[in-house]
Amino acid sequence: MKLICDTVESCARLAAARYQRLLNEKPDAVLGLATGSTPEPLYRELIRLNKAGALSFARAATYNLDEYVGLRGDHPQSYRYFMDDRLFDHVDIKKENTHVPDGLHTTAENAADYDQAIAAAGGIDLQLLGIGPNGHIGFNEPGGPWNSRTHIADLSDSTRQANKRFFSSIDDVPTQAISMGIMTIMHARSILVLAFGPAKAQAVAAMVKGPVDPACPASILQLHPDVTVFADEEAAALV
Ligand code: PGA
């Protein structure tokens, strides 16, 4: 696992350069994408590069990590809405090549179909991850199994608290999500983790140098052969 510590802006530029390289080498790359506050500087940089003609998503496909159960894609807090608003509507990607788990049809069969669709697309070339203050990746919360595939996940109280800033009250925060599993994530060929701000410092330290333990789901990434973590000084403070 490689850790690069720099400013948020530099991390976003360096991470965007990885996408530029990948998409230039493999224009039909399969990208695993993430939502939350953390990837926003990267998405702004990708939009800038796309508009400047430095990179194209025209042949790329994307698979997002997760979606809230019960939210339609046009709900402003749904992850489909987020992705359209923050990235897809501003770049040359074909909407039909973008995939976010369906928050309204959350049967085990639909979850399994998501993994199958990823496999049928050739597998994920580059998976983007944020990390929760509790060490979650996607909505794989502490204590969950290592061998999970896409599944319906119960959100921990701390995750609902962390995400309530986007909703009018804690009661409006969904209690479940459909999320890629740990195994889905570990099958990606390469992984980029972004972590910014002091609230992520403990989770980043546990991910990078703690024991590989379900108490910090991100610690499993120590066993993946190609992970790069981009963190600012606050998030890397305890490493
Ligand atoms: P954030 O979420 O980017 O909004 O901090 C990250 C996560 O919970 O994975």
XYZ file of C-alpha atoms and ligand atoms in Angstrom:
248
model
C 0.000 0.000 0.000
C 1.480 3.323 -1.078
C 0.626 6.470 0.916
C 0.958 9.881 -0.714
C 0.476 12.836 1.592
C -0.132 16.235 0.006
C -2.680 19.052 -0.073
C -6.244 18.242 -1.090
C -5.714 20.042 -4.404
C -2.483 18.177 -5.170
C -4.056 14.844 -4.196
C -6.946 15.571 -6.567
C -4.519 16.453 -9.386
C -2.343 13.391 -8.794
C -5.352 11.080 -8.588
C -6.812 12.642 -11.753
C -3.508 11.972 -13.524
C -4.002 8.262 -12.775
C -7.367 8.412 -14.592
C -5.781 10.294 -17.456
C -3.086 7.623 -17.839
C -5.548 4.766 -17.553
C -8.080 6.218 -19.998
C -5.389 7.097 -22.518
C -3.991 3.561 -22.361
C -7.366 1.833 -22.130
C -10.209 4.088 -23.348
C -12.824 1.450 -22.473
C -11.622 1.113 -18.880
C -14.095 0.099 -16.172
C -14.060 2.595 -13.299
C -15.383 1.947 -9.808
C -16.599 5.272 -8.419
C -17.520 6.657 -5.016
C -19.726 9.374 -3.556
C -19.388 11.607 -0.477
C -17.549 14.866 0.076
C -14.116 13.338 -0.416
C -14.123 12.637 -4.186
C -15.549 16.043 -5.127
C -12.154 17.763 -5.716
C -11.119 14.817 -7.900
C -14.357 14.963 -9.892
C -13.867 18.714 -10.438
C -10.373 17.989 -11.764
C -11.652 15.199 -14.028
C -14.278 17.580 -15.451
C -11.570 20.188 -16.069
C -9.333 17.674 -17.860
C -12.270 16.361 -19.893
C -13.291 19.855 -21.006
C -9.656 20.594 -21.889
C -9.588 17.501 -24.102
C -6.928 15.810 -21.967
C -9.026 12.751 -21.168
C -12.183 11.138 -22.475
C -14.811 8.962 -20.843
C -16.524 8.318 -24.196
C -15.790 4.582 -24.124
C -15.497 4.099 -20.357
C -17.964 2.317 -18.086
C -18.511 3.105 -14.429
C -19.857 1.149 -11.452
C -20.555 2.989 -8.222
C -19.932 1.481 -4.829
C -23.322 1.925 -3.275
C -26.768 3.490 -3.073
C -29.203 4.172 -0.243
C -32.104 1.748 -0.014
C -35.410 3.496 -0.635
C -34.153 6.546 -2.523
C -35.061 7.010 -6.174
C -32.343 8.121 -8.548
C -33.890 11.587 -8.784
C -33.849 12.104 -4.981
C -31.253 14.847 -4.317
C -29.531 12.700 -1.666
C -29.404 9.567 -3.790
C -26.001 8.569 -5.039
C -27.274 8.368 -8.628
C -28.289 12.028 -8.377
C -24.911 12.888 -6.824
C -22.971 11.202 -9.633
C -25.004 12.850 -12.391
C -24.702 16.240 -10.701
C -21.012 16.110 -9.731
C -19.515 14.227 -12.685
C -21.549 12.462 -15.357
C -23.563 15.480 -16.571
C -20.337 17.427 -17.155
C -18.197 14.924 -19.058
C -18.450 12.961 -22.296
C -19.513 9.691 -20.677
C -22.493 7.834 -22.129
C -25.157 7.701 -19.413
C -26.055 4.145 -20.352
C -22.505 3.120 -19.424
C -22.844 4.489 -15.897
C -24.103 2.134 -13.209
C -25.211 2.859 -9.662
C -26.896 0.101 -7.618
C -30.680 0.407 -7.735
C -31.921 1.630 -4.343
C -35.521 0.669 -5.104
C -35.016 -2.928 -6.209
C -32.841 -4.334 -3.480
C -33.398 -8.072 -3.654
C -30.489 -10.482 -3.163
C -30.902 -11.348 -6.836
C -30.450 -7.732 -7.938
C -27.392 -7.450 -5.696
C -25.862 -10.572 -7.251
C -26.672 -9.192 -10.719
C -24.551 -6.112 -9.944
C -21.456 -8.273 -9.317
C -22.211 -10.273 -12.436
C -22.507 -7.109 -14.516
C -19.104 -5.955 -13.258
C -17.564 -9.321 -14.130
C -19.237 -9.320 -17.560
C -17.784 -5.848 -18.217
C -14.320 -7.306 -17.626
C -13.900 -6.363 -13.950
C -13.017 -3.015 -12.428
C -9.712 -1.515 -13.569
C -9.533 1.275 -10.998
C -11.710 1.466 -7.896
C -12.036 4.783 -6.081
C -12.739 4.672 -2.347
C -13.342 7.121 0.444
C -13.047 5.886 4.009
C -15.560 6.396 6.802
C -14.419 7.739 10.173
C -15.152 4.187 11.415
C -12.987 2.603 8.708
C -15.805 1.531 6.397
C -15.304 1.261 2.634
C -18.464 1.436 0.575
C -21.037 0.620 3.233
C -19.054 -2.309 4.579
C -19.284 -1.459 8.240
C -16.944 -2.661 11.047
C -17.419 -6.296 12.036
C -18.792 -7.410 8.676
C -17.484 -10.432 6.755
C -14.435 -10.214 4.479
C -16.012 -12.393 1.785
C -19.029 -10.212 0.990
C -20.233 -9.394 -2.525
C -22.770 -6.719 -3.378
C -25.403 -6.934 -0.666
C -27.947 -5.043 1.412
C -26.124 -3.479 4.356
C -27.423 -2.034 7.616
C -25.828 1.361 8.258
C -24.153 1.780 11.636
C -25.391 4.557 13.904
C -22.068 6.367 13.493
C -22.371 6.293 9.692
C -25.929 7.631 9.842
C -24.697 10.399 12.165
C -21.767 11.181 9.819
C -24.137 11.424 6.826
C -26.987 13.302 8.472
C -25.450 16.611 7.354
C -26.960 15.923 3.936
C -30.500 15.344 5.270
C -32.931 17.554 7.180
C -32.878 15.248 10.215
C -31.395 11.959 11.381
C -34.795 10.319 10.872
C -34.515 11.007 7.143
C -31.168 9.210 6.819
C -31.812 5.766 5.322
C -31.011 2.804 7.576
C -29.838 0.532 4.778
C -27.823 0.680 1.588
C -27.009 -1.639 -1.269
C -23.221 -1.805 -1.389
C -20.424 -3.578 -3.185
C -18.923 -6.071 -0.750
C -15.345 -6.349 0.456
C -14.670 -9.086 -2.119
C -16.160 -6.987 -4.919
C -13.776 -4.184 -3.986
C -10.762 -6.480 -3.548
C -11.250 -7.850 -7.073
C -10.517 -4.440 -8.627
C -7.145 -4.434 -10.406
C -6.057 -1.172 -8.777
C -7.512 0.887 -5.930
C -7.246 4.575 -5.051
C -8.260 5.704 -1.565
C -8.818 9.395 -0.831
C -8.935 10.690 2.742
C -9.044 14.307 3.831
C -9.445 16.031 7.179
C -8.867 15.197 10.845
C -12.026 13.063 11.197
C -10.319 10.414 9.030
C -6.974 10.285 10.890
C -7.719 7.268 13.075
C -9.295 5.291 10.271
C -6.361 6.036 7.936
C -3.831 4.893 10.556
C -5.810 1.691 11.174
C -6.076 1.086 7.419
C -2.379 1.616 6.735
C -0.631 0.170 9.768
C -3.202 -1.495 11.992
C -3.825 -5.222 12.055
C -5.937 -6.602 9.207
C -9.090 -6.794 11.267
C -12.822 -6.499 10.459
C -12.943 -3.803 13.177
C -11.446 -1.579 10.435
C -12.822 -2.877 7.126
C -10.327 -0.748 5.140
C -7.421 -2.668 6.724
C -8.108 -5.538 4.283
C -6.636 -3.265 1.593
C -3.179 -4.092 3.028
C -3.634 -7.472 1.304
C -4.364 -5.959 -2.135
C -1.360 -5.735 -4.487
C -2.047 -2.251 -5.908
C -3.484 0.343 -3.533
C -2.540 4.027 -3.463
C -3.807 6.215 -0.634
C -3.920 9.975 -1.175
C -4.320 11.799 2.124
C -3.874 15.347 3.309
C -1.724 16.061 6.365
C -4.657 15.993 8.765
C -5.901 12.614 7.577
C -2.348 11.179 7.618
C -1.474 12.687 11.018
C -1.497 9.396 12.945
C 0.296 7.212 10.405
P -17.147 11.359 2.986
O -17.553 9.817 3.140
O -16.326 11.437 1.739
O -18.431 12.101 2.861
O -16.351 11.697 4.195
C -16.569 8.841 2.963
C -17.149 7.493 3.323
O -17.968 7.418 4.252
O -16.763 6.506 2.686
